Amino acid sequence: MFIALFENGEVCSLLDGWTVEQLQRWRETKSFICPVCFGRVQLKIGKKRMPHFAHETRCVIETERETAAHLQGKQQLYEWVKGGPLKAEVEKYLPHIQQRPDVFVSYKEKMYALEYQCSLIPMSSFMKRTKAYMCANIVPVWILHRSYLQRRGLLFQLSSFSWLFFNDNETITFYCPIRKQFSFLHHLIPLSATLAYGQCTTVPLHAMSFTFLHMTPRPQADTLFYAWNMKKKQWRLSPLYYRTNRTFCHIVYNAHMTPSLFPHEAGIPLRHSYWFETPPFIWQTYMLMEMMAVPLHVTFSFHQLYEQLQRFIRQNIVRARQLPLVTTSHYSYALMDYLHALVSLRFLKKVGKSSFQRIRSWSLPSTIEEAMKGDEDVLRRIVSKKEDFFIKRE
């Protein structure tokens, strides 16, 4: 940390431009205490990390060991924010919620807590801190170190920890203190618990505005059709998906289906499918089976299907994703996206605000070759329309 108190209670900030010689004299002649727990802290001056304070014993608030990247990034973010028309404080302690964000910002009658995370922390800690900020009407702005941004060709590898940083802008924000640049991962559409299609926009720190942290970057050239079609072929051809999803195999076998020959209408990219860890071809097949149980031209409601989805989630047949920073949507949105996609594919007809009728049977391929050709036709129809259930972000 950069802030401590001298024994007389005077604040000492290591970001005030002190020379190394001055800091070394202080370390030899002064004692420092933490402004939160009032325990002793040591002034660390080394070659690998910036000068900082470290507790001799554990602090009363949750903290983790600060890396060189975290200290450097925290300083850069603080200097960046305070350089604009905003009021910024580094390591401000908020006693009413017992939190100390890396940078506390006041802007246009709103309060923000910037948290720059360079190391893994338990999900419970992330959720607790996020909830504390929200309950205090402070907007949490979590920023992840750039090392967690892992590209796999047209796709991105994202751990459950990285997904915690997904926010209401449908974006994950990264920062690299070495390059001094932000990276925004946006328009994410997951293919599994840890793999997603997405787009990445990079902005240098000097060209970045604070308000851009709360915006969704514009979509770039669209490679979704190619990436998704390639992945759907893998779903069809790879035995791995069926060895690791035995429940899916059991359910579809009982329905007299072959797992690799799931319906063409399953495995469709949807805007809000980020709410599920379960691969889209699996949870969408389950929903199609529920709809196929309803006779043709008989009305059913969204709520009826939603109750079945909730049952699947309670039974852990479908896994919903934990997204504590997303407050403006819910996994029910993904289901409604899917119903609208099926209307576009003329599998369903919308007969009311949230009422539908099935107007044909599903398309079940009989061979892998037929499956891949049909998948390509369905995907092309979906992607070409770019309707609200798929790509719209306004």
Short mmCIF file of C-alpha atoms in Angstrom, two decimals:
data_model
loop_
_atom_site.label_atom_id
_atom_site.label_comp_id
_atom_site.label_asym_id
_atom_site.label_seq_id
_atom_site.Cartn_x
_atom_site.Cartn_y
_atom_site.Cartn_z
CA MET A 1 0.00 0.00 0.00
CA PHE A 2 1.04 3.61 -0.59
CA ILE A 3 -0.64 5.35 2.37
CA ALA A 4 0.39 5.13 6.04
CA LEU A 5 0.53 7.37 9.09
CA PHE A 6 3.51 8.72 10.96
CA GLU A 7 3.33 8.10 14.70
CA ASN A 8 2.04 11.65 15.21
CA GLY A 9 -0.97 10.85 12.96
CA GLU A 10 0.25 12.79 9.93
CA VAL A 11 -0.51 11.11 6.59
CA CYS A 12 2.41 9.83 4.55
CA SER A 13 1.77 9.12 0.86
CA LEU A 14 4.49 7.43 -1.17
CA LEU A 15 2.94 8.95 -4.32
CA ASP A 16 3.99 12.48 -3.32
CA GLY A 17 7.28 12.38 -5.19
CA TRP A 18 9.75 11.60 -2.38
CA THR A 19 13.28 10.63 -3.37
CA VAL A 20 14.68 7.20 -2.54
CA GLU A 21 17.23 8.86 -0.24
CA GLN A 22 14.46 10.60 1.73
CA LEU A 23 12.51 7.35 2.05
CA GLN A 24 15.63 5.50 3.23
CA ARG A 25 16.19 8.10 5.95
CA TRP A 26 12.57 7.74 7.05
CA ARG A 27 12.89 3.97 7.20
CA GLU A 28 15.84 4.34 9.55
CA THR A 29 14.37 7.05 11.77
CA LYS A 30 10.56 6.86 11.57
CA SER A 31 7.84 4.42 12.47
CA PHE A 32 4.67 3.98 10.41
CA ILE A 33 1.19 2.69 11.22
CA CYS A 34 -1.74 1.54 9.12
CA PRO A 35 -4.55 4.14 8.93
CA VAL A 36 -7.15 1.34 9.12
CA CYS A 37 -6.07 -1.09 11.85
CA PHE A 38 -3.36 1.15 13.44
CA GLY A 39 -0.97 -1.78 13.37
CA ARG A 40 2.70 -1.27 12.49
CA VAL A 41 3.70 -1.33 8.82
CA GLN A 42 7.16 -1.51 7.30
CA LEU A 43 8.41 0.81 4.58
CA LYS A 44 9.71 -1.46 1.82
CA ILE A 45 12.27 -0.07 -0.65
CA GLY A 46 13.51 -2.61 -3.16
CA LYS A 47 14.67 -2.96 -6.74
CA LYS A 48 11.84 -5.13 -8.06
CA ARG A 49 8.85 -3.36 -6.55
CA MET A 50 7.97 0.26 -6.01
CA PRO A 51 8.36 1.66 -2.48
CA HIS A 52 5.35 0.56 -0.45
CA PHE A 53 4.14 -0.23 3.03
CA ALA A 54 3.55 -3.78 4.24
CA HIS A 55 1.84 -4.95 7.44
CA GLU A 56 3.86 -6.70 10.10
CA THR A 57 0.69 -8.53 11.15
CA ARG A 58 -2.62 -9.14 9.36
CA CYS A 59 -4.88 -6.13 8.83
CA VAL A 60 -8.53 -6.13 9.95
CA ILE A 61 -9.72 -5.79 6.34
CA GLU A 62 -9.16 -8.44 3.67
CA THR A 63 -5.94 -7.84 1.77
CA GLU A 64 -3.66 -9.92 -0.41
CA ARG A 65 0.06 -9.57 -1.04
CA GLU A 66 0.66 -6.73 -3.47
CA THR A 67 2.68 -7.64 -6.55
CA ALA A 68 4.89 -5.24 -8.48
CA ALA A 69 2.27 -5.17 -11.24
CA HIS A 70 -0.48 -4.26 -8.78
CA LEU A 71 1.49 -1.42 -7.21
CA GLN A 72 2.47 -0.05 -10.60
CA GLY A 73 -1.05 -0.38 -12.03
CA LYS A 74 -2.66 1.20 -8.97
CA GLN A 75 -0.35 4.20 -9.20
CA GLN A 76 -1.01 4.63 -12.93
CA LEU A 77 -4.78 4.38 -12.53
CA TYR A 78 -4.73 6.91 -9.70
CA GLU A 79 -2.58 9.37 -11.67
CA TRP A 80 -4.84 8.88 -14.72
CA VAL A 81 -8.08 9.52 -12.83
CA LYS A 82 -6.89 12.50 -10.82
CA GLY A 83 -5.64 14.17 -13.99
CA GLY A 84 -9.21 14.80 -15.17
CA PRO A 85 -12.29 16.58 -13.78
CA LEU A 86 -12.73 13.97 -11.08
CA LYS A 87 -11.93 13.77 -7.39
CA ALA A 88 -9.74 10.74 -6.74
CA GLU A 89 -8.22 9.28 -3.57
CA VAL A 90 -5.87 6.34 -3.43
CA GLU A 91 -6.57 3.66 -0.80
CA LYS A 92 -9.37 5.61 0.85
CA TYR A 93 -10.75 3.65 3.79
CA LEU A 94 -14.56 3.41 3.96
CA PRO A 95 -15.26 2.48 7.61
CA HIS A 96 -19.04 2.01 7.19
CA ILE A 97 -18.42 -0.97 4.88
CA GLN A 98 -14.85 -1.82 5.98
CA GLN A 99 -13.49 -1.59 2.46
CA ARG A 100 -10.44 0.17 1.04
CA PRO A 101 -10.61 0.37 -2.79
CA ASP A 102 -7.43 0.94 -4.77
CA VAL A 103 -8.83 4.21 -6.07
CA PHE A 104 -11.98 5.97 -4.83
CA VAL A 105 -13.58 8.34 -7.34
CA SER A 106 -16.30 10.99 -7.03
CA TYR A 107 -17.78 12.10 -10.34
CA LYS A 108 -21.08 13.81 -11.19
CA GLU A 109 -22.62 13.05 -7.78
CA LYS A 110 -21.73 9.36 -8.05
CA MET A 111 -19.11 7.36 -6.19
CA TYR A 112 -16.93 4.69 -7.77
CA ALA A 113 -14.52 2.13 -6.31
CA LEU A 114 -11.77 1.08 -8.71
CA GLU A 115 -10.32 -2.30 -7.84
CA TYR A 116 -7.33 -3.49 -9.86
CA GLN A 117 -6.92 -7.24 -9.45
CA CYS A 118 -3.68 -8.98 -10.37
CA SER A 119 -4.03 -12.21 -8.39
CA LEU A 120 -6.70 -14.79 -7.73
CA ILE A 121 -9.03 -14.20 -4.80
CA PRO A 122 -11.86 -16.46 -3.61
CA MET A 123 -15.22 -15.91 -5.30
CA SER A 124 -16.75 -15.38 -1.86
CA SER A 125 -14.38 -12.45 -1.23
CA PHE A 126 -15.17 -10.89 -4.62
CA MET A 127 -18.91 -11.24 -4.00
CA LYS A 128 -18.66 -9.85 -0.46
CA ARG A 129 -16.70 -6.77 -1.51
CA THR A 130 -18.93 -6.14 -4.51
CA LYS A 131 -22.09 -6.40 -2.42
CA ALA A 132 -20.65 -4.03 0.20
CA TYR A 133 -19.99 -1.37 -2.43
CA MET A 134 -23.40 -1.75 -4.03
CA CYS A 135 -25.21 -1.55 -0.69
CA ALA A 136 -23.37 1.73 -0.02
CA ASN A 137 -24.41 3.13 -3.45
CA ILE A 138 -20.83 2.93 -4.67
CA VAL A 139 -20.32 1.61 -8.20
CA PRO A 140 -17.67 -1.14 -8.16
CA VAL A 141 -15.32 -0.97 -11.16
CA TRP A 142 -13.27 -4.16 -11.19
CA ILE A 143 -10.28 -4.20 -13.56
CA LEU A 144 -8.32 -7.37 -14.26
CA HIS A 145 -4.63 -7.64 -15.08
CA ARG A 146 -3.96 -8.13 -18.79
CA SER A 147 -2.31 -11.52 -18.18
CA TYR A 148 -5.78 -13.02 -17.68
CA LEU A 149 -6.73 -12.17 -21.28
CA GLN A 150 -5.93 -15.38 -23.15
CA ARG A 151 -6.73 -15.63 -26.84
CA ARG A 152 -7.27 -18.96 -28.61
CA GLY A 153 -7.46 -17.99 -32.28
CA LEU A 154 -10.91 -16.43 -32.79
CA LEU A 155 -11.92 -17.45 -29.26
CA PHE A 156 -10.94 -16.51 -25.71
CA GLN A 157 -10.16 -18.71 -22.71
CA LEU A 158 -11.91 -17.37 -19.60
CA SER A 159 -11.81 -18.94 -16.15
CA SER A 160 -14.70 -18.70 -13.71
CA PHE A 161 -12.62 -16.05 -11.91
CA SER A 162 -12.31 -13.92 -15.07
CA TRP A 163 -16.06 -14.17 -15.65
CA LEU A 164 -16.65 -12.48 -12.27
CA PHE A 165 -15.40 -9.25 -13.88
CA PHE A 166 -18.09 -9.30 -16.59
CA ASN A 167 -20.22 -6.21 -15.98
CA ASP A 168 -23.44 -4.45 -16.96
CA ASN A 169 -21.75 -3.13 -20.10
CA GLU A 170 -21.34 -6.79 -21.13
CA THR A 171 -17.60 -6.22 -21.02
CA ILE A 172 -14.55 -7.45 -19.09
CA THR A 173 -11.97 -4.71 -18.50
CA PHE A 174 -8.23 -5.45 -18.43
CA TYR A 175 -5.24 -3.21 -17.81
CA CYS A 176 -1.54 -3.66 -18.54
CA PRO A 177 0.78 -1.37 -16.53
CA ILE A 178 3.78 -2.17 -18.73
CA ARG A 179 2.07 -1.15 -21.98
CA LYS A 180 -0.11 1.41 -20.18
CA GLN A 181 -3.21 0.34 -22.01
CA PHE A 182 -6.72 -0.92 -21.36
CA SER A 183 -8.20 -3.92 -23.16
CA PHE A 184 -11.94 -4.52 -23.32
CA LEU A 185 -13.34 -7.96 -24.08
CA HIS A 186 -16.86 -7.46 -25.40
CA HIS A 187 -19.71 -9.04 -27.41
CA LEU A 188 -18.94 -12.30 -25.62
CA ILE A 189 -20.91 -15.40 -26.55
CA PRO A 190 -19.78 -18.49 -24.58
CA LEU A 191 -19.34 -21.90 -26.13
CA SER A 192 -18.58 -23.66 -22.83
CA ALA A 193 -17.79 -22.87 -19.20
CA THR A 194 -14.34 -21.50 -20.12
CA LEU A 195 -14.35 -20.77 -23.87
CA ALA A 196 -16.12 -17.86 -25.58
CA TYR A 197 -16.31 -16.03 -28.86
CA GLY A 198 -15.65 -12.34 -28.39
CA GLN A 199 -14.05 -9.16 -29.64
CA CYS A 200 -11.19 -7.23 -28.05
CA THR A 201 -10.68 -3.46 -28.17
CA THR A 202 -7.47 -1.86 -26.88
CA VAL A 203 -7.21 1.78 -25.77
CA PRO A 204 -3.96 3.49 -24.62
CA LEU A 205 -4.17 5.03 -21.15
CA HIS A 206 -3.45 8.53 -22.49
CA ALA A 207 -6.41 8.28 -24.89
CA MET A 208 -8.79 6.83 -22.34
CA SER A 209 -11.62 8.71 -20.61
CA PHE A 210 -13.21 7.66 -17.33
CA THR A 211 -16.66 7.48 -18.95
CA PHE A 212 -15.42 4.89 -21.45
CA LEU A 213 -15.15 2.45 -18.54
CA HIS A 214 -18.96 2.44 -18.50
CA MET A 215 -19.53 1.94 -22.22
CA THR A 216 -19.59 -1.06 -24.55
CA PRO A 217 -17.06 -0.74 -27.40
CA ARG A 218 -18.43 -0.80 -30.93
CA PRO A 219 -18.49 -4.22 -32.64
CA GLN A 220 -15.68 -4.91 -35.08
CA ALA A 221 -15.55 -7.01 -38.25
CA ASP A 222 -17.76 -10.00 -37.60
CA THR A 223 -16.08 -13.43 -37.62
CA LEU A 224 -18.82 -15.12 -35.60
CA PHE A 225 -20.17 -17.29 -38.43
CA TYR A 226 -16.80 -18.91 -39.11
CA ALA A 227 -15.86 -19.34 -35.43
CA TRP A 228 -19.25 -20.69 -34.36
CA ASN A 229 -19.62 -23.04 -37.33
CA MET A 230 -16.18 -24.48 -36.57
CA LYS A 231 -17.09 -25.01 -32.91
CA LYS A 232 -20.44 -26.62 -33.74
CA LYS A 233 -18.61 -29.14 -35.91
CA GLN A 234 -16.42 -29.95 -32.90
CA TRP A 235 -19.53 -30.46 -30.75
CA ARG A 236 -20.76 -32.96 -33.32
CA LEU A 237 -17.48 -34.79 -33.89
CA SER A 238 -15.64 -34.80 -30.55
CA PRO A 239 -16.40 -37.69 -28.16
CA LEU A 240 -14.98 -35.52 -25.34
CA TYR A 241 -18.20 -33.50 -25.06
CA TYR A 242 -20.21 -36.64 -24.47
CA ARG A 243 -17.77 -38.29 -22.07
CA THR A 244 -17.86 -35.14 -19.90
CA ASN A 245 -21.64 -34.62 -20.24
CA ARG A 246 -23.03 -38.01 -19.30
CA THR A 247 -26.28 -36.52 -18.04
CA PHE A 248 -26.92 -35.04 -21.48
CA CYS A 249 -26.24 -38.40 -23.12
CA HIS A 250 -28.57 -40.16 -20.71
CA ILE A 251 -31.41 -37.70 -21.33
CA VAL A 252 -31.16 -37.72 -25.14
CA TYR A 253 -30.77 -41.51 -25.32
CA ASN A 254 -33.98 -41.82 -23.30
CA ALA A 255 -35.59 -39.59 -25.92
CA HIS A 256 -34.35 -41.99 -28.64
CA MET A 257 -31.82 -39.52 -30.01
CA THR A 258 -28.10 -39.79 -30.75
CA PRO A 259 -26.13 -37.16 -28.76
CA SER A 260 -23.99 -36.06 -31.71
CA LEU A 261 -27.11 -35.69 -33.88
CA PHE A 262 -28.82 -33.10 -31.70
CA PRO A 263 -31.31 -30.80 -33.50
CA HIS A 264 -30.11 -28.12 -35.93
CA GLU A 265 -32.05 -25.57 -33.86
CA ALA A 266 -29.81 -26.21 -30.82
CA GLY A 267 -26.43 -24.55 -30.35
CA ILE A 268 -27.43 -21.07 -31.53
CA PRO A 269 -25.40 -17.95 -30.54
CA LEU A 270 -27.43 -15.63 -28.32
CA ARG A 271 -26.69 -12.28 -26.72
CA HIS A 272 -27.48 -13.28 -23.13
CA SER A 273 -26.13 -16.84 -23.27
CA TYR A 274 -23.24 -15.61 -21.10
CA TRP A 275 -25.52 -16.50 -18.18
CA PHE A 276 -24.80 -20.21 -18.69
CA GLU A 277 -21.70 -22.31 -18.16
CA THR A 278 -23.43 -25.25 -19.84
CA PRO A 279 -22.60 -25.38 -23.59
CA PRO A 280 -25.43 -23.85 -25.66
CA PHE A 281 -26.11 -26.98 -27.69
CA ILE A 282 -26.90 -28.83 -24.45
CA TRP A 283 -29.21 -26.41 -22.64
CA GLN A 284 -30.97 -25.48 -25.90
CA THR A 285 -31.58 -29.16 -26.68
CA TYR A 286 -33.25 -29.53 -23.27
CA MET A 287 -35.49 -26.55 -24.01
CA LEU A 288 -36.37 -27.94 -27.45
CA MET A 289 -37.38 -31.25 -25.85
CA GLU A 290 -39.75 -29.37 -23.54
CA MET A 291 -41.27 -27.53 -26.50
CA MET A 292 -41.60 -30.72 -28.54
CA ALA A 293 -43.74 -32.12 -25.70
CA VAL A 294 -46.31 -29.40 -26.43
CA PRO A 295 -48.62 -30.33 -29.38
CA LEU A 296 -48.47 -28.29 -32.57
CA HIS A 297 -50.42 -25.00 -32.52
CA VAL A 298 -51.09 -25.25 -28.78
CA THR A 299 -50.15 -22.09 -26.90
CA PHE A 300 -47.56 -22.22 -24.12
CA SER A 301 -46.12 -19.37 -22.09
CA PHE A 302 -42.59 -18.22 -21.51
CA HIS A 303 -43.19 -18.73 -17.79
CA GLN A 304 -43.98 -22.44 -18.30
CA LEU A 305 -40.68 -22.99 -20.08
CA TYR A 306 -38.83 -20.81 -17.57
CA GLU A 307 -40.07 -23.01 -14.71
CA GLN A 308 -38.59 -26.04 -16.47
CA LEU A 309 -35.28 -24.21 -16.91
CA GLN A 310 -35.25 -23.36 -13.20
CA ARG A 311 -35.83 -27.02 -12.40
CA PHE A 312 -32.85 -28.00 -14.57
CA ILE A 313 -30.70 -25.44 -12.74
CA ARG A 314 -31.81 -26.65 -9.29
CA GLN A 315 -30.95 -30.22 -10.33
CA ASN A 316 -27.56 -29.04 -11.67
CA ILE A 317 -28.45 -30.34 -15.13
CA VAL A 318 -27.92 -26.80 -16.44
CA ARG A 319 -25.29 -24.63 -14.73
CA ALA A 320 -25.96 -20.90 -14.44
CA ARG A 321 -22.95 -18.59 -14.24
CA GLN A 322 -22.22 -16.32 -11.24
CA LEU A 323 -22.08 -12.71 -12.52
CA PRO A 324 -22.18 -10.40 -9.48
CA LEU A 325 -21.52 -7.21 -11.52
CA VAL A 326 -24.47 -7.78 -13.85
CA THR A 327 -27.57 -6.16 -12.37
CA THR A 328 -29.64 -5.35 -15.47
CA SER A 329 -30.29 -8.85 -16.82
CA HIS A 330 -30.87 -12.43 -15.68
CA TYR A 331 -30.55 -15.90 -17.16
CA SER A 332 -34.23 -15.69 -18.11
CA TYR A 333 -33.12 -13.19 -20.78
CA ALA A 334 -31.14 -15.94 -22.52
CA LEU A 335 -34.26 -18.11 -22.67
CA MET A 336 -36.29 -15.28 -24.21
CA ASP A 337 -33.46 -14.69 -26.71
CA TYR A 338 -33.72 -18.32 -27.68
CA LEU A 339 -37.48 -18.24 -28.16
CA HIS A 340 -37.14 -15.21 -30.42
CA ALA A 341 -34.43 -17.00 -32.40
CA LEU A 342 -36.79 -19.97 -32.87
CA VAL A 343 -39.48 -17.57 -34.10
CA SER A 344 -36.99 -16.28 -36.66
CA LEU A 345 -36.29 -19.89 -37.72
CA ARG A 346 -40.07 -20.48 -38.02
CA PHE A 347 -40.06 -23.19 -35.42
CA LEU A 348 -42.27 -21.07 -33.17
CA LYS A 349 -44.92 -18.42 -33.72
CA LYS A 350 -45.34 -15.61 -31.22
CA VAL A 351 -49.01 -15.22 -30.30
CA GLY A 352 -48.75 -12.81 -27.37
CA LYS A 353 -46.26 -10.75 -25.40
CA SER A 354 -44.84 -13.90 -23.81
CA SER A 355 -46.88 -16.66 -25.46
CA PHE A 356 -45.80 -18.96 -28.27
CA GLN A 357 -46.98 -21.86 -30.42
CA ARG A 358 -44.86 -24.53 -32.05
CA ILE A 359 -45.62 -24.60 -35.78
CA ARG A 360 -43.34 -27.43 -36.94
CA SER A 361 -41.18 -30.26 -35.65
CA TRP A 362 -37.48 -29.89 -34.93
CA SER A 363 -34.87 -30.75 -37.57
CA LEU A 364 -33.12 -33.94 -36.48
CA PRO A 365 -30.25 -34.94 -38.80
CA SER A 366 -29.73 -38.62 -39.51
CA THR A 367 -26.01 -38.39 -40.41
CA ILE A 368 -23.08 -36.17 -39.40
CA GLU A 369 -22.80 -34.87 -42.97
CA GLU A 370 -26.45 -33.86 -42.95
CA ALA A 371 -26.01 -32.33 -39.51
CA MET A 372 -23.12 -30.08 -40.54
CA LYS A 373 -24.85 -28.89 -43.70
CA GLY A 374 -28.04 -28.12 -41.78
CA ASP A 375 -26.07 -26.34 -39.02
CA GLU A 376 -24.46 -24.07 -41.59
CA ASP A 377 -27.83 -23.15 -43.10
CA VAL A 378 -29.39 -22.40 -39.70
CA LEU A 379 -26.40 -20.38 -38.50
CA ARG A 380 -26.30 -18.33 -41.69
CA ARG A 381 -29.99 -17.43 -41.26
CA ILE A 382 -29.41 -16.39 -37.64
CA VAL A 383 -26.22 -14.38 -38.18
CA SER A 384 -27.47 -12.60 -41.32
CA LYS A 385 -30.52 -11.21 -39.50
CA LYS A 386 -28.58 -9.69 -36.55
CA GLU A 387 -31.79 -9.30 -34.59
CA ASP A 388 -32.13 -8.16 -30.98
CA PHE A 389 -31.82 -11.66 -29.52
CA PHE A 390 -28.38 -11.94 -31.07
CA ILE A 391 -26.27 -8.82 -31.46
CA LYS A 392 -28.04 -5.60 -30.46
CA ARG A 393 -26.37 -3.86 -27.50
CA GLU A 394 -28.12 -0.49 -27.23
#
